[in-house]
């Protein structure tokens, strides 16, 4: 039995979080996104409402078959201190990849999240 891979033309731009498959700690759907730029740079941002904390990863991406592979080299954790009412950023250099299956031109997903093209 032969199976064919459908080649999708993944949209470039902002994808908003549409589904979370985690047992707990799901980020805000309205504030979490992946931004793919035409110069092959990307940004992944997740915002946890309860903690008033955000994670931002910056790097590059490639498309291999029906997969979007993002390579991140920097991470900023924005945290909020309830006692002092101050926000602070913690920056770290990272070397990590996150992979998403391209379901269509407008949808990407993995075991944790599904994102849909927004703009």
PDB file of C-alpha atoms in Angstrom:
ATOM      1  CA  UNK A   1       0.000   0.000   0.000  1.00  0.00           C
ATOM      2  CA  UNK A   2       1.464   3.339  -1.073  1.00  0.00           C
ATOM      3  CA  UNK A   3       0.923   6.497   0.909  1.00  0.00           C
ATOM      4  CA  UNK A   4       1.580   9.927  -0.484  1.00  0.00           C
ATOM      5  CA  UNK A   5       2.739  12.899   1.478  1.00  0.00           C
ATOM      6  CA  UNK A   6       0.730  15.984   0.754  1.00  0.00           C
ATOM      7  CA  UNK A   7       2.992  19.005   0.463  1.00  0.00           C
ATOM      8  CA  UNK A   8       1.432  21.907   2.315  1.00  0.00           C
ATOM      9  CA  UNK A   9       2.371  25.541   1.777  1.00  0.00           C
ATOM     10  CA  UNK A  10       2.548  26.574   5.411  1.00  0.00           C
ATOM     11  CA  UNK A  11       1.489  30.188   5.865  1.00  0.00           C
ATOM     12  CA  UNK A  12       4.048  32.721   7.082  1.00  0.00           C
ATOM     13  CA  UNK A  13       2.898  34.912   9.972  1.00  0.00           C
ATOM     14  CA  UNK A  14       1.322  34.519  13.381  1.00  0.00           C
ATOM     15  CA  UNK A  15      -0.257  31.290  14.591  1.00  0.00           C
ATOM     16  CA  UNK A  16      -2.394  31.512  17.741  1.00  0.00           C
ATOM     17  CA  UNK A  17      -2.710  28.678  20.253  1.00  0.00           C
ATOM     18  CA  UNK A  18      -5.991  26.885  19.563  1.00  0.00           C
ATOM     19  CA  UNK A  19      -5.709  23.685  21.660  1.00  0.00           C
ATOM     20  CA  UNK A  20      -3.632  22.490  24.610  1.00  0.00           C
ATOM     21  CA  UNK A  21      -3.228  18.772  25.344  1.00  0.00           C
ATOM     22  CA  UNK A  22      -1.346  19.127  28.653  1.00  0.00           C
ATOM     23  CA  UNK A  23      -2.867  17.737  31.867  1.00  0.00           C
ATOM     24  CA  UNK A  24      -2.261  21.055  33.647  1.00  0.00           C
ATOM     25  CA  UNK A  25      -0.543  24.406  33.170  1.00  0.00           C
ATOM     26  CA  UNK A  26      -2.012  25.212  29.765  1.00  0.00           C
ATOM     27  CA  UNK A  27      -1.044  28.658  28.506  1.00  0.00           C
ATOM     28  CA  UNK A  28      -3.487  31.406  27.578  1.00  0.00           C
ATOM     29  CA  UNK A  29      -5.002  30.848  24.122  1.00  0.00           C
ATOM     30  CA  UNK A  30      -5.439  34.571  23.528  1.00  0.00           C
ATOM     31  CA  UNK A  31      -1.823  35.533  24.351  1.00  0.00           C
ATOM     32  CA  UNK A  32       0.225  32.515  23.187  1.00  0.00           C
ATOM     33  CA  UNK A  33       1.539  32.315  19.633  1.00  0.00           C
ATOM     34  CA  UNK A  34       4.162  31.195  17.148  1.00  0.00           C
ATOM     35  CA  UNK A  35       5.406  33.827  14.718  1.00  0.00           C
ATOM     36  CA  UNK A  36       7.071  32.607  11.504  1.00  0.00           C
ATOM     37  CA  UNK A  37       8.844  35.282   9.463  1.00  0.00           C
ATOM     38  CA  UNK A  38       9.814  35.161   5.785  1.00  0.00           C
ATOM     39  CA  UNK A  39      13.527  35.443   6.717  1.00  0.00           C
ATOM     40  CA  UNK A  40      13.262  32.033   8.473  1.00  0.00           C
ATOM     41  CA  UNK A  41      13.375  33.508  11.985  1.00  0.00           C
ATOM     42  CA  UNK A  42      10.686  32.565  14.485  1.00  0.00           C
ATOM     43  CA  UNK A  43       9.357  33.261  17.928  1.00  0.00           C
ATOM     44  CA  UNK A  44       7.362  31.053  20.283  1.00  0.00           C
ATOM     45  CA  UNK A  45       5.555  32.799  23.136  1.00  0.00           C
ATOM     46  CA  UNK A  46       3.445  31.164  25.836  1.00  0.00           C
ATOM     47  CA  UNK A  47       1.722  33.048  28.631  1.00  0.00           C
ATOM     48  CA  UNK A  48       0.530  31.417  31.858  1.00  0.00           C
ATOM     49  CA  UNK A  49      -2.282  33.621  33.177  1.00  0.00           C
ATOM     50  CA  UNK A  50      -2.279  32.278  36.740  1.00  0.00           C
ATOM     51  CA  UNK A  51       1.450  32.995  37.214  1.00  0.00           C
ATOM     52  CA  UNK A  52       1.391  36.169  35.084  1.00  0.00           C
ATOM     53  CA  UNK A  53       4.493  34.681  33.476  1.00  0.00           C
ATOM     54  CA  UNK A  54       5.573  34.397  29.878  1.00  0.00           C
ATOM     55  CA  UNK A  55       8.114  32.277  28.028  1.00  0.00           C
ATOM     56  CA  UNK A  56       9.603  33.611  24.803  1.00  0.00           C
ATOM     57  CA  UNK A  57      11.886  31.545  22.585  1.00  0.00           C
ATOM     58  CA  UNK A  58      13.656  33.092  19.591  1.00  0.00           C
ATOM     59  CA  UNK A  59      15.407  31.238  16.798  1.00  0.00           C
ATOM     60  CA  UNK A  60      15.095  29.963  13.247  1.00  0.00           C
ATOM     61  CA  UNK A  61      12.926  27.391  11.527  1.00  0.00           C
ATOM     62  CA  UNK A  62      12.957  24.975   8.636  1.00  0.00           C
ATOM     63  CA  UNK A  63      10.331  22.863   6.951  1.00  0.00           C
ATOM     64  CA  UNK A  64      11.248  19.234   6.370  1.00  0.00           C
ATOM     65  CA  UNK A  65       8.577  17.130   4.713  1.00  0.00           C
ATOM     66  CA  UNK A  66       5.372  17.793   6.643  1.00  0.00           C
ATOM     67  CA  UNK A  67       7.195  19.032   9.729  1.00  0.00           C
ATOM     68  CA  UNK A  68       8.035  22.500  11.004  1.00  0.00           C
ATOM     69  CA  UNK A  69      11.276  22.328  12.988  1.00  0.00           C
ATOM     70  CA  UNK A  70      12.130  25.342  15.114  1.00  0.00           C
ATOM     71  CA  UNK A  71      15.701  25.732  16.437  1.00  0.00           C
ATOM     72  CA  UNK A  72      15.861  28.057  19.432  1.00  0.00           C
ATOM     73  CA  UNK A  73      19.003  29.742  20.764  1.00  0.00           C
ATOM     74  CA  UNK A  74      17.548  32.214  23.261  1.00  0.00           C
ATOM     75  CA  UNK A  75      14.872  32.046  25.926  1.00  0.00           C
ATOM     76  CA  UNK A  76      13.428  34.830  28.072  1.00  0.00           C
ATOM     77  CA  UNK A  77      11.251  34.030  31.067  1.00  0.00           C
ATOM     78  CA  UNK A  78       9.186  37.021  32.139  1.00  0.00           C
ATOM     79  CA  UNK A  79       8.067  36.579  35.726  1.00  0.00           C
ATOM     80  CA  UNK A  80       5.859  38.618  37.997  1.00  0.00           C
ATOM     81  CA  UNK A  81       6.525  38.915  41.729  1.00  0.00           C
ATOM     82  CA  UNK A  82       3.209  39.229  43.569  1.00  0.00           C
ATOM     83  CA  UNK A  83       4.889  40.576  46.731  1.00  0.00           C
ATOM     84  CA  UNK A  84       6.764  43.441  45.073  1.00  0.00           C
ATOM     85  CA  UNK A  85       4.395  43.814  42.081  1.00  0.00           C
ATOM     86  CA  UNK A  86       7.495  43.916  39.856  1.00  0.00           C
ATOM     87  CA  UNK A  87       8.033  42.081  36.585  1.00  0.00           C
ATOM     88  CA  UNK A  88      11.485  40.869  35.675  1.00  0.00           C
ATOM     89  CA  UNK A  89      13.074  39.064  32.741  1.00  0.00           C
ATOM     90  CA  UNK A  90      15.429  36.120  33.059  1.00  0.00           C
ATOM     91  CA  UNK A  91      17.419  35.545  29.874  1.00  0.00           C
ATOM     92  CA  UNK A  92      19.191  32.306  28.959  1.00  0.00           C
ATOM     93  CA  UNK A  93      20.961  30.964  25.912  1.00  0.00           C
ATOM     94  CA  UNK A  94      19.470  27.620  24.909  1.00  0.00           C
ATOM     95  CA  UNK A  95      20.030  25.008  22.226  1.00  0.00           C
ATOM     96  CA  UNK A  96      16.747  23.254  21.637  1.00  0.00           C
ATOM     97  CA  UNK A  97      14.446  22.133  18.860  1.00  0.00           C
ATOM     98  CA  UNK A  98      10.663  21.954  18.889  1.00  0.00           C
ATOM     99  CA  UNK A  99       8.906  20.060  16.118  1.00  0.00           C
ATOM    100  CA  UNK A 100       5.322  20.459  14.870  1.00  0.00           C
ATOM    101  CA  UNK A 101       3.466  18.376  12.314  1.00  0.00           C
ATOM    102  CA  UNK A 102       2.053  20.502   9.496  1.00  0.00           C
ATOM    103  CA  UNK A 103      -1.597  19.442   9.269  1.00  0.00           C
ATOM    104  CA  UNK A 104      -2.570  21.984   6.591  1.00  0.00           C
ATOM    105  CA  UNK A 105      -1.467  25.385   5.279  1.00  0.00           C
ATOM    106  CA  UNK A 106      -3.030  26.895   8.426  1.00  0.00           C
ATOM    107  CA  UNK A 107      -2.594  24.328  11.248  1.00  0.00           C
ATOM    108  CA  UNK A 108       0.434  22.913  13.086  1.00  0.00           C
ATOM    109  CA  UNK A 109       0.375  20.567  16.082  1.00  0.00           C
ATOM    110  CA  UNK A 110       2.393  18.281  18.343  1.00  0.00           C
ATOM    111  CA  UNK A 111       1.694  16.228  21.485  1.00  0.00           C
ATOM    112  CA  UNK A 112       1.315  19.387  23.599  1.00  0.00           C
ATOM    113  CA  UNK A 113      -0.305  22.091  21.460  1.00  0.00           C
ATOM    114  CA  UNK A 114      -2.171  22.954  18.288  1.00  0.00           C
ATOM    115  CA  UNK A 115      -1.724  26.361  16.642  1.00  0.00           C
ATOM    116  CA  UNK A 116      -3.877  27.900  13.885  1.00  0.00           C
ATOM    117  CA  UNK A 117      -2.852  30.648  11.489  1.00  0.00           C
ATOM    118  CA  UNK A 118      -4.257  34.002  12.617  1.00  0.00           C
ATOM    119  CA  UNK A 119      -2.613  36.789  10.581  1.00  0.00           C
TER     120      UNK A 119
END
